[in-house]
Amino acid sequence: MLLSLIPLLAVMETAAAQETGNLVLVAGRTCKQVSSCEEAVELWCGGYRRADADSDGIPCENVCRSVDQVNEIRQSIGC
């Protein structure tokens, strides 16, 4: 039952985000699946807290290299 609600919740969150302009966590995405630091920051800002598991301010260190880079992206996307 719970698993069948996940797609519905994702659609509801996406619709709400489009209305408010907020970023949304895409269900099932992880750091291994992002190809740019901007994607990683969007994932992190969307609620995927494991993206910065060591709490150093750099999500998905496989694509993001510095706090300055992350902060610049956060500012540009409004996170």
GROMACS .gro file of N, CA, C and O in nm:
model
  316
    1MET      N    1   0.082  -0.120   0.000
    1MET     CA    2   0.000   0.000   0.000
    1MET      C    3   0.087   0.126   0.000
    1MET      O    4   0.066   0.213  -0.081
    2LEU      N    5   0.184   0.133   0.091
    2LEU     CA    6   0.269   0.250   0.100
    2LEU      C    7   0.347   0.272  -0.029
    2LEU      O    8   0.357   0.384  -0.077
    3LEU      N    9   0.400   0.166  -0.087
    3LEU     CA   10   0.476   0.180  -0.212
    3LEU      C   11   0.389   0.233  -0.325
    3LEU      O   12   0.437   0.304  -0.412
    4SER      N   13   0.262   0.201  -0.324
    4SER     CA   14   0.175   0.250  -0.430
    4SER      C   15   0.146   0.399  -0.416
    4SER      O   16   0.106   0.464  -0.511
    5LEU      N   17   0.169   0.455  -0.300
    5LEU     CA   18   0.146   0.598  -0.278
    5LEU      C   19   0.263   0.683  -0.323
    5LEU      O   20   0.247   0.802  -0.347
    6ILE      N   21   0.381   0.625  -0.336
    6ILE     CA   22   0.501   0.703  -0.368
    6ILE      C   23   0.487   0.778  -0.500
    6ILE      O   24   0.513   0.898  -0.505
    7PRO      N   25   0.443   0.715  -0.610
    7PRO     CA   26   0.426   0.793  -0.735
    7PRO      C   27   0.326   0.907  -0.719
    7PRO      O   28   0.347   1.015  -0.773
    8LEU      N   29   0.219   0.884  -0.647
    8LEU     CA   30   0.119   0.988  -0.625
    8LEU      C   31   0.178   1.104  -0.548
    8LEU      O   32   0.158   1.220  -0.582
    9LEU      N   33   0.255   1.074  -0.444
    9LEU     CA   34   0.318   1.180  -0.366
    9LEU      C   35   0.417   1.259  -0.450
    9LEU      O   36   0.426   1.381  -0.438
   10ALA      N   37   0.491   1.192  -0.535
   10ALA     CA   38   0.587   1.261  -0.622
   10ALA      C   39   0.515   1.358  -0.715
   10ALA      O   40   0.560   1.471  -0.736
   11VAL      N   41   0.401   1.318  -0.769
   11VAL     CA   42   0.323   1.405  -0.857
   11VAL      C   43   0.270   1.523  -0.778
   11VAL      O   44   0.276   1.637  -0.824
   12MET      N   45   0.221   1.498  -0.657
   12MET     CA   46   0.167   1.606  -0.574
   12MET      C   47   0.278   1.704  -0.538
   12MET      O   48   0.258   1.825  -0.543
   13GLU      N   49   0.396   1.654  -0.503
   13GLU     CA   50   0.507   1.742  -0.467
   13GLU      C   51   0.551   1.824  -0.587
   13GLU      O   52   0.581   1.942  -0.576
   14THR      N   53   0.555   1.762  -0.704
   14THR     CA   54   0.596   1.833  -0.825
   14THR      C   55   0.497   1.944  -0.857
   14THR      O   56   0.537   2.056  -0.889
   15ALA      N   57   0.370   1.916  -0.846
   15ALA     CA   58   0.269   2.018  -0.873
   15ALA      C   59   0.280   2.133  -0.774
   15ALA      O   60   0.275   2.250  -0.812
   16ALA      N   61   0.301   2.101  -0.647
   16ALA     CA   62   0.316   2.205  -0.546
   16ALA      C   63   0.441   2.287  -0.571
   16ALA      O   64   0.441   2.410  -0.555
   17ALA      N   65   0.547   2.224  -0.611
   17ALA     CA   66   0.672   2.295  -0.638
   17ALA      C   67   0.658   2.388  -0.758
   17ALA      O   68   0.711   2.497  -0.757
   18GLN      N   69   0.585   2.344  -0.859
   18GLN     CA   70   0.565   2.429  -0.975
   18GLN      C   71   0.487   2.554  -0.936
   18GLN      O   72   0.512   2.662  -0.987
   19GLU      N   73   0.394   2.539  -0.843
   19GLU     CA   74   0.315   2.653  -0.800
   19GLU      C   75   0.396   2.749  -0.714
   19GLU      O   76   0.380   2.869  -0.722
   20THR      N   77   0.485   2.695  -0.631
   20THR     CA   78   0.558   2.779  -0.537
   20THR      C   79   0.699   2.812  -0.583
   20THR      O   80   0.764   2.898  -0.525
   21GLY      N   81   0.748   2.743  -0.685
   21GLY     CA   82   0.884   2.767  -0.731
   21GLY      C   83   0.988   2.696  -0.647
   21GLY      O   84   1.107   2.717  -0.665
   22ASN      N   85   0.948   2.610  -0.554
   22ASN     CA   86   1.043   2.539  -0.470
   22ASN      C   87   1.101   2.420  -0.545
   22ASN      O   88   1.041   2.366  -0.636
   23LEU      N   89   1.220   2.379  -0.501
   23LEU     CA   90   1.282   2.261  -0.559
   23LEU      C   91   1.223   2.136  -0.497
   23LEU      O   92   1.178   2.137  -0.384
   24VAL      N   93   1.223   2.027  -0.572
   24VAL     CA   94   1.164   1.902  -0.526
   24VAL      C   95   1.266   1.790  -0.539
   24VAL      O   96   1.337   1.781  -0.638
   25LEU      N   97   1.272   1.706  -0.439
   25LEU     CA   98   1.354   1.587  -0.444
   25LEU      C   99   1.291   1.489  -0.542
   25LEU      O  100   1.173   1.459  -0.532
   26VAL      N  101   1.368   1.443  -0.635
   26VAL     CA  102   1.319   1.344  -0.730
   26VAL      C  103   1.340   1.208  -0.667
   26VAL      O  104   1.452   1.169  -0.638
   27ALA      N  105   1.231   1.136  -0.646
   27ALA     CA  106   1.236   1.007  -0.578
   27ALA      C  107   1.334   0.914  -0.646
   27ALA      O  108   1.334   0.899  -0.767
   28GLY      N  109   1.420   0.855  -0.565
   28GLY     CA  110   1.512   0.755  -0.615
   28GLY      C  111   1.645   0.807  -0.666
   28GLY      O  112   1.732   0.730  -0.699
   29ARG      N  113   1.664   0.937  -0.676
   29ARG     CA  114   1.792   0.992  -0.724
   29ARG      C  115   1.892   0.996  -0.611
   29ARG      O  116   1.859   1.027  -0.498
   30THR      N  117   2.015   0.969  -0.644
   30THR     CA  118   2.124   0.972  -0.548
   30THR      C  119   2.242   1.046  -0.609
   30THR      O  120   2.241   1.078  -0.728
   31CYS      N  121   2.345   1.068  -0.529
   31CYS     CA  122   2.465   1.136  -0.579
   31CYS      C  123   2.529   1.061  -0.695
   31CYS      O  124   2.585   1.122  -0.785
   32LYS      N  125   2.520   0.931  -0.695
   32LYS     CA  126   2.579   0.852  -0.803
   32LYS      C  127   2.509   0.878  -0.937
   32LYS      O  128   2.564   0.852  -1.043
   33GLN      N  129   2.388   0.931  -0.931
   33GLN     CA  130   2.308   0.952  -1.052
   33GLN      C  131   2.312   1.095  -1.105
   33GLN      O  132   2.252   1.123  -1.208
   34VAL      N  133   2.381   1.186  -1.037
   34VAL     CA  134   2.389   1.323  -1.087
   34VAL      C  135   2.517   1.341  -1.165
   34VAL      O  136   2.618   1.277  -1.138
   35SER      N  137   2.512   1.430  -1.264
   35SER     CA  138   2.630   1.449  -1.349
   35SER      C  139   2.691   1.588  -1.337
   35SER      O  140   2.791   1.616  -1.400
   36SER      N  141   2.628   1.673  -1.255
   36SER     CA  142   2.683   1.808  -1.237
   36SER      C  143   2.660   1.853  -1.093
   36SER      O  144   2.573   1.802  -1.023
   37CYS      N  145   2.739   1.951  -1.054
   37CYS     CA  146   2.723   2.005  -0.919
   37CYS      C  147   2.588   2.074  -0.905
   37CYS      O  148   2.525   2.068  -0.800
   38GLU      N  149   2.540   2.137  -1.011
   38GLU     CA  150   2.409   2.203  -1.004
   38GLU      C  151   2.299   2.101  -0.976
   38GLU      O  152   2.212   2.125  -0.892
   39GLU      N  153   2.305   1.987  -1.041
   39GLU     CA  154   2.207   1.881  -1.013
   39GLU      C  155   2.218   1.836  -0.867
   39GLU      O  156   2.117   1.811  -0.802
   40ALA      N  157   2.340   1.823  -0.818
   40ALA     CA  158   2.362   1.779  -0.681
   40ALA      C  159   2.304   1.879  -0.582
   40ALA      O  160   2.239   1.841  -0.484
   41VAL      N  161   2.326   2.007  -0.608
   41VAL     CA  162   2.275   2.111  -0.519
   41VAL      C  163   2.123   2.112  -0.522
   41VAL      O  164   2.057   2.125  -0.418
   42GLU      N  165   2.065   2.095  -0.640
   42GLU     CA  166   1.918   2.089  -0.650
   42GLU      C  167   1.864   1.971  -0.571
   42GLU      O  168   1.764   1.982  -0.501
   43LEU      N  169   1.931   1.857  -0.581
   43LEU     CA  170   1.892   1.738  -0.507
   43LEU      C  171   1.899   1.764  -0.356
   43LEU      O  172   1.806   1.733  -0.281
   44TRP      N  173   2.008   1.823  -0.313
   44TRP     CA  174   2.031   1.854  -0.171
   44TRP      C  175   1.928   1.955  -0.122
   44TRP      O  176   1.867   1.936  -0.016
   45CYS      N  177   1.907   2.061  -0.197
   45CYS     CA  178   1.809   2.164  -0.157
   45CYS      C  179   1.667   2.109  -0.159
   45CYS      O  180   1.581   2.158  -0.087
   46GLY      N  181   1.645   2.007  -0.240
   46GLY     CA  182   1.514   1.945  -0.249
   46GLY      C  183   1.484   1.850  -0.134
   46GLY      O  184   1.377   1.793  -0.127
   47GLY      N  185   1.581   1.831  -0.045
   47GLY     CA  186   1.554   1.750   0.072
   47GLY      C  187   1.638   1.625   0.089
   47GLY      O  188   1.627   1.556   0.189
   48TYR      N  189   1.723   1.594  -0.007
   48TYR     CA  190   1.806   1.474   0.003
   48TYR      C  191   1.927   1.506   0.090
   48TYR      O  192   2.034   1.543   0.043
   49ARG      N  193   1.910   1.495   0.220
   49ARG     CA  194   2.014   1.533   0.317
   49ARG      C  195   2.136   1.442   0.314
   49ARG      O  196   2.245   1.482   0.351
   50ARG      N  197   2.119   1.320   0.265
   50ARG     CA  198   2.234   1.228   0.257
   50ARG      C  199   2.336   1.275   0.154
   50ARG      O  200   2.448   1.224   0.149
   51ALA      N  201   2.297   1.372   0.070
   51ALA     CA  202   2.391   1.425  -0.029
   51ALA      C  203   2.512   1.487   0.038
   51ALA      O  204   2.621   1.489  -0.019
   52ASP      N  205   2.495   1.537   0.159
   52ASP     CA  206   2.606   1.594   0.236
   52ASP      C  207   2.620   1.516   0.366
   52ASP      O  208   2.604   1.570   0.475
   53ALA      N  209   2.654   1.391   0.353
   53ALA     CA  210   2.659   1.301   0.468
   53ALA      C  211   2.759   1.343   0.573
   53ALA      O  212   2.738   1.322   0.692
   54ASP      N  213   2.869   1.408   0.533
   54ASP     CA  214   2.970   1.448   0.631
   54ASP      C  215   2.949   1.591   0.681
   54ASP      O  216   3.031   1.644   0.756
   55SER      N  217   2.840   1.655   0.640
   55SER     CA  218   2.801   1.789   0.687
   55SER      C  219   2.909   1.895   0.669
   55SER      O  220   2.924   1.984   0.752
   56ASP      N  221   2.980   1.887   0.557
   56ASP     CA  222   3.084   1.988   0.531
   56ASP      C  223   3.036   2.099   0.438
   56ASP      O  224   3.111   2.188   0.400
   57GLY      N  225   2.907   2.095   0.400
   57GLY     CA  226   2.851   2.198   0.313
   57GLY      C  227   2.871   2.170   0.166
   57GLY      O  228   2.841   2.255   0.082
   58ILE      N  229   2.923   2.052   0.132
   58ILE     CA  230   2.945   2.014  -0.007
   58ILE      C  231   2.867   1.886  -0.036
   58ILE      O  232   2.907   1.778   0.006
   59PRO      N  233   2.755   1.898  -0.107
   59PRO     CA  234   2.680   1.777  -0.141
   59PRO      C  235   2.746   1.704  -0.258
   59PRO      O  236   2.812   1.766  -0.341
   60CYS      N  237   2.729   1.576  -0.263
   60CYS     CA  238   2.775   1.494  -0.377
   60CYS      C  239   2.917   1.531  -0.419
   60CYS      O  240   2.941   1.586  -0.527
   61GLU      N  241   3.010   1.499  -0.334
   61GLU     CA  242   3.149   1.537  -0.359
   61GLU      C  243   3.208   1.470  -0.482
   61GLU      O  244   3.318   1.507  -0.525
   62ASN      N  245   3.135   1.378  -0.543
   62ASN     CA  246   3.179   1.320  -0.669
   62ASN      C  247   3.167   1.421  -0.784
   62ASN      O  248   3.235   1.407  -0.885
   63VAL      N  249   3.084   1.525  -0.768
   63VAL     CA  250   3.070   1.628  -0.872
   63VAL      C  251   3.092   1.770  -0.821
   63VAL      O  252   3.124   1.859  -0.900
   64CYS      N  253   3.075   1.794  -0.692
   64CYS     CA  254   3.097   1.927  -0.635
   64CYS      C  255   3.233   1.930  -0.566
   64CYS      O  256   3.269   1.836  -0.496
   65ARG      N  257   3.307   2.037  -0.586
   65ARG     CA  258   3.444   2.043  -0.537
   65ARG      C  259   3.467   2.135  -0.418
   65ARG      O  260   3.559   2.114  -0.342
   66SER      N  261   3.383   2.240  -0.402
   66SER     CA  262   3.410   2.335  -0.293
   66SER      C  263   3.281   2.397  -0.241
   66SER      O  264   3.179   2.401  -0.310
   67VAL      N  265   3.289   2.449  -0.121
   67VAL     CA  266   3.176   2.519  -0.060
   67VAL      C  267   3.144   2.643  -0.142
   67VAL      O  268   3.028   2.677  -0.162
   68ASP      N  269   3.248   2.712  -0.192
   68ASP     CA  270   3.225   2.832  -0.274
   68ASP      C  271   3.143   2.798  -0.399
   68ASP      O  272   3.050   2.870  -0.435
   69GLN      N  273   3.177   2.688  -0.465
   69GLN     CA  274   3.104   2.645  -0.583
   69GLN      C  275   2.958   2.617  -0.548
   69GLN      O  276   2.867   2.661  -0.616
   70VAL      N  277   2.936   2.545  -0.438
   70VAL     CA  278   2.802   2.510  -0.393
   70VAL      C  279   2.723   2.636  -0.358
   70VAL      O  280   2.607   2.652  -0.399
   71ASN      N  281   2.784   2.729  -0.285
   71ASN     CA  282   2.713   2.851  -0.244
   71ASN      C  283   2.676   2.937  -0.364
   71ASN      O  284   2.569   2.999  -0.367
   72GLU      N  285   2.762   2.940  -0.465
   72GLU     CA  286   2.732   3.016  -0.586
   72GLU      C  287   2.609   2.956  -0.657
   72GLU      O  288   2.520   3.029  -0.700
   73ILE      N  289   2.605   2.824  -0.665
   73ILE     CA  290   2.490   2.758  -0.728
   73ILE      C  291   2.365   2.779  -0.644
   73ILE      O  292   2.258   2.809  -0.699
   74ARG      N  293   2.377   2.765  -0.513
   74ARG     CA  294   2.260   2.786  -0.426
   74ARG      C  295   2.203   2.925  -0.445
   74ARG      O  296   2.080   2.943  -0.453
   75GLN      N  297   2.289   3.023  -0.455
   75GLN     CA  298   2.242   3.161  -0.474
   75GLN      C  299   2.173   3.177  -0.609
   75GLN      O  300   2.068   3.240  -0.618
   76SER      N  301   2.230   3.115  -0.711
   76SER     CA  302   2.172   3.131  -0.845
   76SER      C  303   2.037   3.061  -0.860
   76SER      O  304   1.953   3.104  -0.940
   77ILE      N  305   2.013   2.952  -0.784
   77ILE     CA  306   1.886   2.881  -0.796
   77ILE      C  307   1.788   2.916  -0.684
   77ILE      O  308   1.677   2.864  -0.680
   78GLY      N  309   1.831   2.999  -0.591
   78GLY     CA  310   1.741   3.042  -0.484
   78GLY      C  311   1.719   2.941  -0.375
   78GLY      O  312   1.610   2.926  -0.323
   79CYS      N  313   1.826   2.873  -0.339
   79CYS     CA  314   1.816   2.772  -0.235
   79CYS      C  315   1.881   2.824  -0.108
   79CYS      O  316   1.994   2.862  -0.105
   0.00000   0.00000   0.00000
